Tab-separated table of C-alpha atoms in Angstrom:
chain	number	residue	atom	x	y	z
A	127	UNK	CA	-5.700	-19.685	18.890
A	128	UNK	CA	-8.315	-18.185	21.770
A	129	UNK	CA	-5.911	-15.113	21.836
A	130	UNK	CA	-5.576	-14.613	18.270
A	131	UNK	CA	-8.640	-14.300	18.046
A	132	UNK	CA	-8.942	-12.097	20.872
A	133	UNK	CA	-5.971	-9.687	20.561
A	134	UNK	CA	-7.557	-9.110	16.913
A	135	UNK	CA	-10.694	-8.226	18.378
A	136	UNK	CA	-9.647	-5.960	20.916
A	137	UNK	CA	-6.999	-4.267	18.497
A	138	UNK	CA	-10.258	-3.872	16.288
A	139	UNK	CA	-11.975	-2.752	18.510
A	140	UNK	CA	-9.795	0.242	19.560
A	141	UNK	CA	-9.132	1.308	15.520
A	142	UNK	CA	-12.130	1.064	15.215
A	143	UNK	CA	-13.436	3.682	18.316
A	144	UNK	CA	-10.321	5.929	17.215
A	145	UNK	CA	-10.861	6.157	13.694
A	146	UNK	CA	-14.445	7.123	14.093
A	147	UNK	CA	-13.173	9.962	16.377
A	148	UNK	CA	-11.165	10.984	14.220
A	149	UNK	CA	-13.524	10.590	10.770
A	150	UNK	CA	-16.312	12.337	13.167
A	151	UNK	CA	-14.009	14.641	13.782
A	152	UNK	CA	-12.528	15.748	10.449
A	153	UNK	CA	-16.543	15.674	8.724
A	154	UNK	CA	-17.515	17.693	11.618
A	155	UNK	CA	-14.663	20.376	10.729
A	156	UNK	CA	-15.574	19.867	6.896
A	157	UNK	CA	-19.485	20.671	7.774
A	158	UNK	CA	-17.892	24.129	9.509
A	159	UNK	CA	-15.285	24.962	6.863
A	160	UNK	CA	-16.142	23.272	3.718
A	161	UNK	CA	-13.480	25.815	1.813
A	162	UNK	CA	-10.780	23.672	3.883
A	163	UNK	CA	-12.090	20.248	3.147
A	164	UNK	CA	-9.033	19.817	0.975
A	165	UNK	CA	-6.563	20.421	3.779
A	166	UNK	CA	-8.760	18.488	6.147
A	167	UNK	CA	-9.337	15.561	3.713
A	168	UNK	CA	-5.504	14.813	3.448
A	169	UNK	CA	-4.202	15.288	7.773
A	170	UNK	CA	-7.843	12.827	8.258
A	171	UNK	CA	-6.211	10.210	5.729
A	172	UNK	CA	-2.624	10.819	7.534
A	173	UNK	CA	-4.382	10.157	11.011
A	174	UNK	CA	-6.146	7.050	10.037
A	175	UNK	CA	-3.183	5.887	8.222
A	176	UNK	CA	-1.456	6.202	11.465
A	177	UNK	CA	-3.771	4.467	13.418
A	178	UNK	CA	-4.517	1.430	10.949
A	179	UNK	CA	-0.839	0.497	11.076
A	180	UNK	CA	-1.383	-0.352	15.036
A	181	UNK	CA	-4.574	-2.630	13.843
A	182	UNK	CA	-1.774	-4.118	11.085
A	183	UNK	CA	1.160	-4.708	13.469
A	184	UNK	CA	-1.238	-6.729	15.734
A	185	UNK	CA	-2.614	-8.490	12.218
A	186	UNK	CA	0.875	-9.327	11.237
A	187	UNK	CA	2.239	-10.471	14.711
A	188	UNK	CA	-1.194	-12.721	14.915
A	189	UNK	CA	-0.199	-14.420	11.710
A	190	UNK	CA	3.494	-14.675	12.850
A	191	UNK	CA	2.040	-16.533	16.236
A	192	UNK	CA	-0.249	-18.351	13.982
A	193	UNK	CA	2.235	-20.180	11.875
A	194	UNK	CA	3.482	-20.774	15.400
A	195	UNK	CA	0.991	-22.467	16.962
A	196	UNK	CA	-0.364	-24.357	13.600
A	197	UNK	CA	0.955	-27.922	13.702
A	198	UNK	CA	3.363	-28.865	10.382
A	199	UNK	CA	3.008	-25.304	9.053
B	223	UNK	CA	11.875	-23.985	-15.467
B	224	UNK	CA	12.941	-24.789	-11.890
B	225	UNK	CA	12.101	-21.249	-11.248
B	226	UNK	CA	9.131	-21.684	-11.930
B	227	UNK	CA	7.331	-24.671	-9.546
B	228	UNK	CA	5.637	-24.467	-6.381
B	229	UNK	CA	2.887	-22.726	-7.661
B	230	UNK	CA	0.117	-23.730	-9.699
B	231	UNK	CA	-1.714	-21.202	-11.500
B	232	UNK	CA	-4.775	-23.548	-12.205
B	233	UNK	CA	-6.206	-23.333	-8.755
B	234	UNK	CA	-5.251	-19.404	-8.391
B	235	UNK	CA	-8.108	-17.986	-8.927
B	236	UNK	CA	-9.548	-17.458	-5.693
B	237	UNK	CA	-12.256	-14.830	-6.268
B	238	UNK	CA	-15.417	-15.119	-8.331
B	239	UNK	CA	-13.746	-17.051	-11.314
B	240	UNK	CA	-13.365	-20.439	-9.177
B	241	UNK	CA	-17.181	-21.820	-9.338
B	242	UNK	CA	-15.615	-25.544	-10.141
B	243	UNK	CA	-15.986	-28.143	-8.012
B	244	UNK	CA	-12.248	-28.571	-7.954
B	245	UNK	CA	-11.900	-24.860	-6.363
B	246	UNK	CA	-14.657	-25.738	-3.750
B	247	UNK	CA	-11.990	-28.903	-2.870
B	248	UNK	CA	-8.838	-26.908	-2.404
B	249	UNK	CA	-10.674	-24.185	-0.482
B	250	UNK	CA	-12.262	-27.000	1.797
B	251	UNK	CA	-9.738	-29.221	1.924
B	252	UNK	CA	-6.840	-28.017	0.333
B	253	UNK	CA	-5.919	-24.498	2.773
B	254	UNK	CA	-6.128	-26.296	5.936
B	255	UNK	CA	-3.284	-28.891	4.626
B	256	UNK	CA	-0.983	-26.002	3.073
B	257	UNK	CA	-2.016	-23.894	5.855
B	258	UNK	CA	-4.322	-21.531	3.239
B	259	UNK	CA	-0.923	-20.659	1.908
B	260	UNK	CA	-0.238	-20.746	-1.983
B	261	UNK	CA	3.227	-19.019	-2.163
B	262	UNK	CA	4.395	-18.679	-5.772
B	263	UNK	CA	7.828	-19.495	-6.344
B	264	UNK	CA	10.330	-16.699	-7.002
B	265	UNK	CA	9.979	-17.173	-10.403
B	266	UNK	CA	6.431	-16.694	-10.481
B	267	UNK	CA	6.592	-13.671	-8.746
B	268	UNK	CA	9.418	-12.002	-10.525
B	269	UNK	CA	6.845	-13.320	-13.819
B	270	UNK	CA	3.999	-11.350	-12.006
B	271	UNK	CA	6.146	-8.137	-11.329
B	272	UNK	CA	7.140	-8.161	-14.654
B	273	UNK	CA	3.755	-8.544	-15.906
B	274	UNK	CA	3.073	-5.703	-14.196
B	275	UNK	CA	5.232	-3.172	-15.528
B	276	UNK	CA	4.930	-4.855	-18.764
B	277	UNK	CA	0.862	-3.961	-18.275
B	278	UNK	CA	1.611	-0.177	-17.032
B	279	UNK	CA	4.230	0.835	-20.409
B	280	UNK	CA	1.632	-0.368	-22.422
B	281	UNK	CA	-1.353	1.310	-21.061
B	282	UNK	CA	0.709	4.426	-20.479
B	283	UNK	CA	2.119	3.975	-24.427
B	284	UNK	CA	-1.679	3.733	-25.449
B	285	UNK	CA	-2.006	6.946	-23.933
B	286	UNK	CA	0.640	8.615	-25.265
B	287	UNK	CA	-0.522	7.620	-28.371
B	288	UNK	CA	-3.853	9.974	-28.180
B	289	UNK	CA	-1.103	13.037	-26.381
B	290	UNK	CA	-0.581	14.939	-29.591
B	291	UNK	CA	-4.362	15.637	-30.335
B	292	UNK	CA	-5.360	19.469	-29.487
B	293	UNK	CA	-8.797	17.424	-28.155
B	294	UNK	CA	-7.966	14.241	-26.495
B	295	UNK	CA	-10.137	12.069	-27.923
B	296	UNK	CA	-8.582	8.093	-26.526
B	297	UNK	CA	-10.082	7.027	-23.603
B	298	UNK	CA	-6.876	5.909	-22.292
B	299	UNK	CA	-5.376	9.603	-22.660
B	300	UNK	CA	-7.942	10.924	-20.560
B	301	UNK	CA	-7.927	8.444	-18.078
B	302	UNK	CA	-3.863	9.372	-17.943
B	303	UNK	CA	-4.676	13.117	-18.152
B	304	UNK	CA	-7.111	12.875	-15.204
B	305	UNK	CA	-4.883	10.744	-13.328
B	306	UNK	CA	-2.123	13.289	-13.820
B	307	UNK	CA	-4.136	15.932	-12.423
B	308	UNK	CA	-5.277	14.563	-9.324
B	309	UNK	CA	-1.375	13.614	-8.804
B	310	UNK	CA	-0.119	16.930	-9.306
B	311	UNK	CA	-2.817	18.305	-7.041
B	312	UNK	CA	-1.523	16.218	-4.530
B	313	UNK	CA	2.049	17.028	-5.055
B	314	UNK	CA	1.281	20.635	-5.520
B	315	UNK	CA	-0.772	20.767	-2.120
B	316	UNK	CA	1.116	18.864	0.062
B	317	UNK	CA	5.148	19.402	-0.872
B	318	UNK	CA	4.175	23.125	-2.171
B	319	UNK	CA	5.394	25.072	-4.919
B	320	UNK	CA	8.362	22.915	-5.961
B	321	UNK	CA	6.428	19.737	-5.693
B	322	UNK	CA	6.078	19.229	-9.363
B	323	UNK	CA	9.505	18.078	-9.771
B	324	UNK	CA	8.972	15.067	-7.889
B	325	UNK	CA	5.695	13.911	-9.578
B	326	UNK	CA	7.184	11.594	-11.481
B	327	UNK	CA	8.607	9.208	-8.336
B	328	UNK	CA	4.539	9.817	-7.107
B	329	UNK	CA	3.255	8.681	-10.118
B	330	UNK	CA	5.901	5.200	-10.656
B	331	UNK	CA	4.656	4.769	-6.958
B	332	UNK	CA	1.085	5.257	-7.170
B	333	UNK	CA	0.754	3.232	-10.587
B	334	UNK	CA	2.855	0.516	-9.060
B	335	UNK	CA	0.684	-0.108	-6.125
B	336	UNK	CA	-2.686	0.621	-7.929
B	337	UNK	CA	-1.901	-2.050	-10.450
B	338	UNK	CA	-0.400	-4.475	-8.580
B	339	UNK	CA	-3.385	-4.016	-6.160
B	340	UNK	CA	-6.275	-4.667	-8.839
B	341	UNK	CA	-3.875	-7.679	-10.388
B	342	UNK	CA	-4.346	-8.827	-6.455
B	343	UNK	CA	-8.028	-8.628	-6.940
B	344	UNK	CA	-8.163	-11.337	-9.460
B	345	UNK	CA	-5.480	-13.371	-8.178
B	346	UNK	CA	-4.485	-14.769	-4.361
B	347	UNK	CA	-0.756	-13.435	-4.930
B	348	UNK	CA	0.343	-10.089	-6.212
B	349	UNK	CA	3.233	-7.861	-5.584
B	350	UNK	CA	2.302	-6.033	-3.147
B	351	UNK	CA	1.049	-8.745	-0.838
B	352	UNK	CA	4.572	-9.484	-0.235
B	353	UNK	CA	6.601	-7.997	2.338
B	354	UNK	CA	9.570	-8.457	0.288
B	355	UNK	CA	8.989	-5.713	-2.571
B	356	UNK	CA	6.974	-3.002	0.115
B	357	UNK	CA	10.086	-3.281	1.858
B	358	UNK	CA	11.524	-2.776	-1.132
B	359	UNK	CA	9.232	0.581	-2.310
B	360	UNK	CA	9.786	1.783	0.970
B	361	UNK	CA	13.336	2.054	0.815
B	362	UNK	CA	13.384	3.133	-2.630
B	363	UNK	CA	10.829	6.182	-1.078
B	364	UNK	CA	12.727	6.856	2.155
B	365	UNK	CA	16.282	6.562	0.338
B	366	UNK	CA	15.102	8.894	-2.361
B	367	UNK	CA	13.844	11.108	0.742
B	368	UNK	CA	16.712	11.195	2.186
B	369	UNK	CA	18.709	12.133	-1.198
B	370	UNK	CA	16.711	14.696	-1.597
B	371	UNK	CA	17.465	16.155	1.736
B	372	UNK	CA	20.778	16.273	1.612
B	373	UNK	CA	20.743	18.007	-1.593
B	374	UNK	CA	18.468	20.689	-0.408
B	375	UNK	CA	19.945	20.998	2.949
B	376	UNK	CA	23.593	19.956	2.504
B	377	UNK	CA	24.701	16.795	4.596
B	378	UNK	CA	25.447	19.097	7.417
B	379	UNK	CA	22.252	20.503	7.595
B	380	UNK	CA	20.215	17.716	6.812
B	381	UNK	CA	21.676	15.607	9.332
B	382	UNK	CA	21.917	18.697	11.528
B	383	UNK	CA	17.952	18.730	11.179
B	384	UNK	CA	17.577	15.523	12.945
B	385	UNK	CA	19.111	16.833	16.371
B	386	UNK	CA	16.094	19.612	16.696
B	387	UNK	CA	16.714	23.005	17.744
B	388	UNK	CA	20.308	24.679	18.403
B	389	UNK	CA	20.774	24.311	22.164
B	390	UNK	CA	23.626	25.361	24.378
B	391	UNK	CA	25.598	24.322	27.579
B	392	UNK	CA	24.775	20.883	28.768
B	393	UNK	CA	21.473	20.751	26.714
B	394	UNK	CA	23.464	18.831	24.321
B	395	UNK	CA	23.000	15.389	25.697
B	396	UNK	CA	19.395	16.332	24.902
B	397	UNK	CA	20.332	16.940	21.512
B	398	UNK	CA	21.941	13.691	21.201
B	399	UNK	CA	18.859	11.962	22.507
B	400	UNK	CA	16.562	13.797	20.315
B	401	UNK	CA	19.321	12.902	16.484
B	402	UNK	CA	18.810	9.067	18.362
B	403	UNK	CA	15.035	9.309	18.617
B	404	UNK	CA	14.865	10.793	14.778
B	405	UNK	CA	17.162	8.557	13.721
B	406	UNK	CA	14.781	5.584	14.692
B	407	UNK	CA	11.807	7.432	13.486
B	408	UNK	CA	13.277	7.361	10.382
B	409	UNK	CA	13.212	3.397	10.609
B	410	UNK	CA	9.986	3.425	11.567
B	411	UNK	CA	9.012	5.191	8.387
B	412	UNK	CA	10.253	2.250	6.289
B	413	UNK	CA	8.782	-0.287	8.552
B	414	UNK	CA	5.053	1.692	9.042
B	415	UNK	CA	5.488	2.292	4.938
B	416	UNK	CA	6.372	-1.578	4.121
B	417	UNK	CA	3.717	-2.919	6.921
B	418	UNK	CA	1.058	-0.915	6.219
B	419	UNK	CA	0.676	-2.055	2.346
B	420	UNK	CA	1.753	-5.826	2.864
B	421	UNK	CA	-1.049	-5.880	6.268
B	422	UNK	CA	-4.009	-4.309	3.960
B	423	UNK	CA	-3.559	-6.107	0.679
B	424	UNK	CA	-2.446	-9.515	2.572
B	425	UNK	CA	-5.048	-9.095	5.197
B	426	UNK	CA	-7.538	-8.981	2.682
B	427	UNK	CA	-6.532	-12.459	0.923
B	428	UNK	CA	-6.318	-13.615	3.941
B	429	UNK	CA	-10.008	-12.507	4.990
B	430	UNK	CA	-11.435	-13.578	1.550
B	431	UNK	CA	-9.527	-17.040	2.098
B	432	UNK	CA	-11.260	-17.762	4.917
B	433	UNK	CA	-14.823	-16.300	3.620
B	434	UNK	CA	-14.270	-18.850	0.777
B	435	UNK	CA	-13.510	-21.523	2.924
B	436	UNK	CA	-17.069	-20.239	4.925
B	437	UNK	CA	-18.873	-21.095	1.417
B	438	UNK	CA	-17.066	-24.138	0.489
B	439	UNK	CA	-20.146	-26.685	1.810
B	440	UNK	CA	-20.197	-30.314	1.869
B	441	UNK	CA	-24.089	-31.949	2.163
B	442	UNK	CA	-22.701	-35.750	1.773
B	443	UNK	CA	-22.157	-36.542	-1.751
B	444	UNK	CA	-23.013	-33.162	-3.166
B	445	UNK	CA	-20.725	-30.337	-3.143
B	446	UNK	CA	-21.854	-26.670	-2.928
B	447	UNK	CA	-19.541	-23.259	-3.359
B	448	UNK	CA	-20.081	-20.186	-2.580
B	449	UNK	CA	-17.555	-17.746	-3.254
B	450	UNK	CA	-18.495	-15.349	-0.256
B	451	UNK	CA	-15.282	-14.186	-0.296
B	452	UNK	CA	-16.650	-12.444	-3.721
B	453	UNK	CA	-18.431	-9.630	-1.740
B	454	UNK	CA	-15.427	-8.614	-0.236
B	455	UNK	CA	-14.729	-7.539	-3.746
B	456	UNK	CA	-15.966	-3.797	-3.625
B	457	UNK	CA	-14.333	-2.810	-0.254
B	458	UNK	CA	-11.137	-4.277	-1.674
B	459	UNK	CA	-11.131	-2.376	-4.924
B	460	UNK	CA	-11.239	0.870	-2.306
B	461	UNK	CA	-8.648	-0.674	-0.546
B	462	UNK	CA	-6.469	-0.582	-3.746
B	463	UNK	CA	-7.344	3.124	-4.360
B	464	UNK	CA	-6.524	4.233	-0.899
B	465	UNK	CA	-3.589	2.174	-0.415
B	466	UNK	CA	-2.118	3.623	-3.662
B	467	UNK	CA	-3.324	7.037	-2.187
B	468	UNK	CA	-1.655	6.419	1.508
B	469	UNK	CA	1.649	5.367	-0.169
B	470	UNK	CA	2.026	8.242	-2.133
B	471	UNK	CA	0.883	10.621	0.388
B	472	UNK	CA	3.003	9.827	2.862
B	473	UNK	CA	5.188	10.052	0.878
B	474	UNK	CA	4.813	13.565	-0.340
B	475	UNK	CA	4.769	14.261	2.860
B	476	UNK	CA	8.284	13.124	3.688
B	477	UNK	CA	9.363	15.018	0.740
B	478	UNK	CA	7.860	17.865	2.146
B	479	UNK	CA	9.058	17.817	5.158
B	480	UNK	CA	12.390	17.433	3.796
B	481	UNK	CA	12.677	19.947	1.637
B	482	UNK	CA	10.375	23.135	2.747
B	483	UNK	CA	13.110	24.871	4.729
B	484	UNK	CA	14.299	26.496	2.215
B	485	UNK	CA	11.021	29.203	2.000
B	486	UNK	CA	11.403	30.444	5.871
């Protein structure tokens, strides 16, 4: 259960950094081109689509080791 | 009504609705002996689904209603007008000029997930917390993609697409490698579509589960609640909207991708 918790933490941790990279990135481009915030808006929401689904496959393979380790379940 | 059992919609309501004393029980007591798992039976969920749809033709009907006025004057209408436009704005932007053909797959999939996600905002199951039907959209979406392709591109091309540029000599084991790689990319796009919906709206019963179970107190006798899962409420209504969004994006962008040779 120590791991779970862990690996969810760490994957967190690392969606977390890299999302705010790339938000930082994409407002930062907005601020210099606000004509292309359109364009911008919809790649930034690709990107951090993108890098959720690594946060979701650790979520989902947590829960899959969690009905694992739960006794009865 | 054997369909029908394993799930009792008395204790469902997770969220803000479940002040009783019985709710504070089940989320104390209750989760940790079913696991914090309440899974409907198939007949529940096939109920919910239809539900659903059921809820979408009628609001959509209501609007319709209001569609023949020079001014629309029903609220509904203009919610469905507004709607509209922001869809085709998307299609339009992202699949280009020809992208208003295939607003009405973006619009069954965006009013799909938006629905089923606000149903999951008053109840602990909902459609799209199941892997089952996102699997289910998502091959729908990347079938449909994949349709489309070959009617654009011919099978030839289409499939021809997948091996990357023309190259000659013994280059073509390269070829091969790169059809292989696309081929599982494609796979991936059904399991990222499928995972990414069932991980957000799941993870966030999950999370508001457990929050619940963090305000479920026991001082001896008396029994407090406190649905702190409640909070959670506002991030997960943007959940819904961007989840609906992502979807429908994405999938856009498949079409696109699919079918912009044609202009170069």
């Amino acid at each position: 259960m120590l791991g779970l918790g862990i690996a969810l933490g760490v994957a967190a941790l690392g969606v977390g950094i890299g999302q705010g990279i790339a938000a930082s990135s994409a407002l930062g481009g907005i601020a210099r081109q606000p004509e292309a915030a359109g364009k911008i808006q919809t790649a930034m929401l690709i990107a951090l689509a993108f890098m959720e689904l690594v946060f979701l496959l650790t979520f989902v393979s947590a829960l899959i080791l969690q009905a694992k380790v739960t006794p009865g379940a | 009504m054997d369909l029908l059992q394993g799930w009792n919609p008395g204790t469902i309501l997770p969220n803000l609705l479940a002040w009783g004393g019985g709710a504070a029980e089940e989320a104390a007591h209750g989760a940790a002996e079913h696991g914090g798992k309440h899974e409907p039976g198939f007949g529940w969920k096939m109920l919910v689904v239809a539900i659903i749809i059921g809820l979408i033709m009628g609001l959509l009907t209501v609007a319709r209603s209001g569609y023949k006025e020079r001014v629309f004057k029903n609220p509904i209408t203009q919610c469905a007008e507004q709607l509209f436009l922001f869809l085709q704005q998307l299609a339009l932007g992202i699949i280009g000029k020809h992208g208003r053909k295939y607003l009405p797959m973006v619009a069954t999939y965006w009013l799909f997930i938006f629905v089923s996600c606000i149903f999951g905002l008053f109840f602990d199951w909902t459609p799209t917390a199941d892997l089952s039907l996102n699997l289910g959209l998502a091959i729908t979406a990347i079938a449909y993609v994949q349709w489309e392709g070959i009617r654009t591109n011919g099978i030839a091309g289409h499939f021809g697409h997948f091996a990357g540029p023309k190259l000659g000599g013994i280059m073509v084991i390269v070829s091969g490698m790169i059809f292989l790689i696309e081929i599982i990319s494609e796979a991936m796009k059904l399991l990222s579509l499928s995972l990414r919906l069932y991980g957000n709206i799941h993870g966030g019963h999950e999370v508001l589960l457990n929050l619940n179970q963090l305000g479920a107190l026991n001082f001896g006798p008396h029994e407090a609640y406190i649905p702190l899962g409640g909070l959670l409420l506002p991030i997960k209504l943007l959940t819904c909207l961007v989840q609906a969004l992502v979807f429908t994006l994405l999938f856009c962008v498949y079409i696109g991708l699919v079918t912009s040779h044609e202009e170069h």
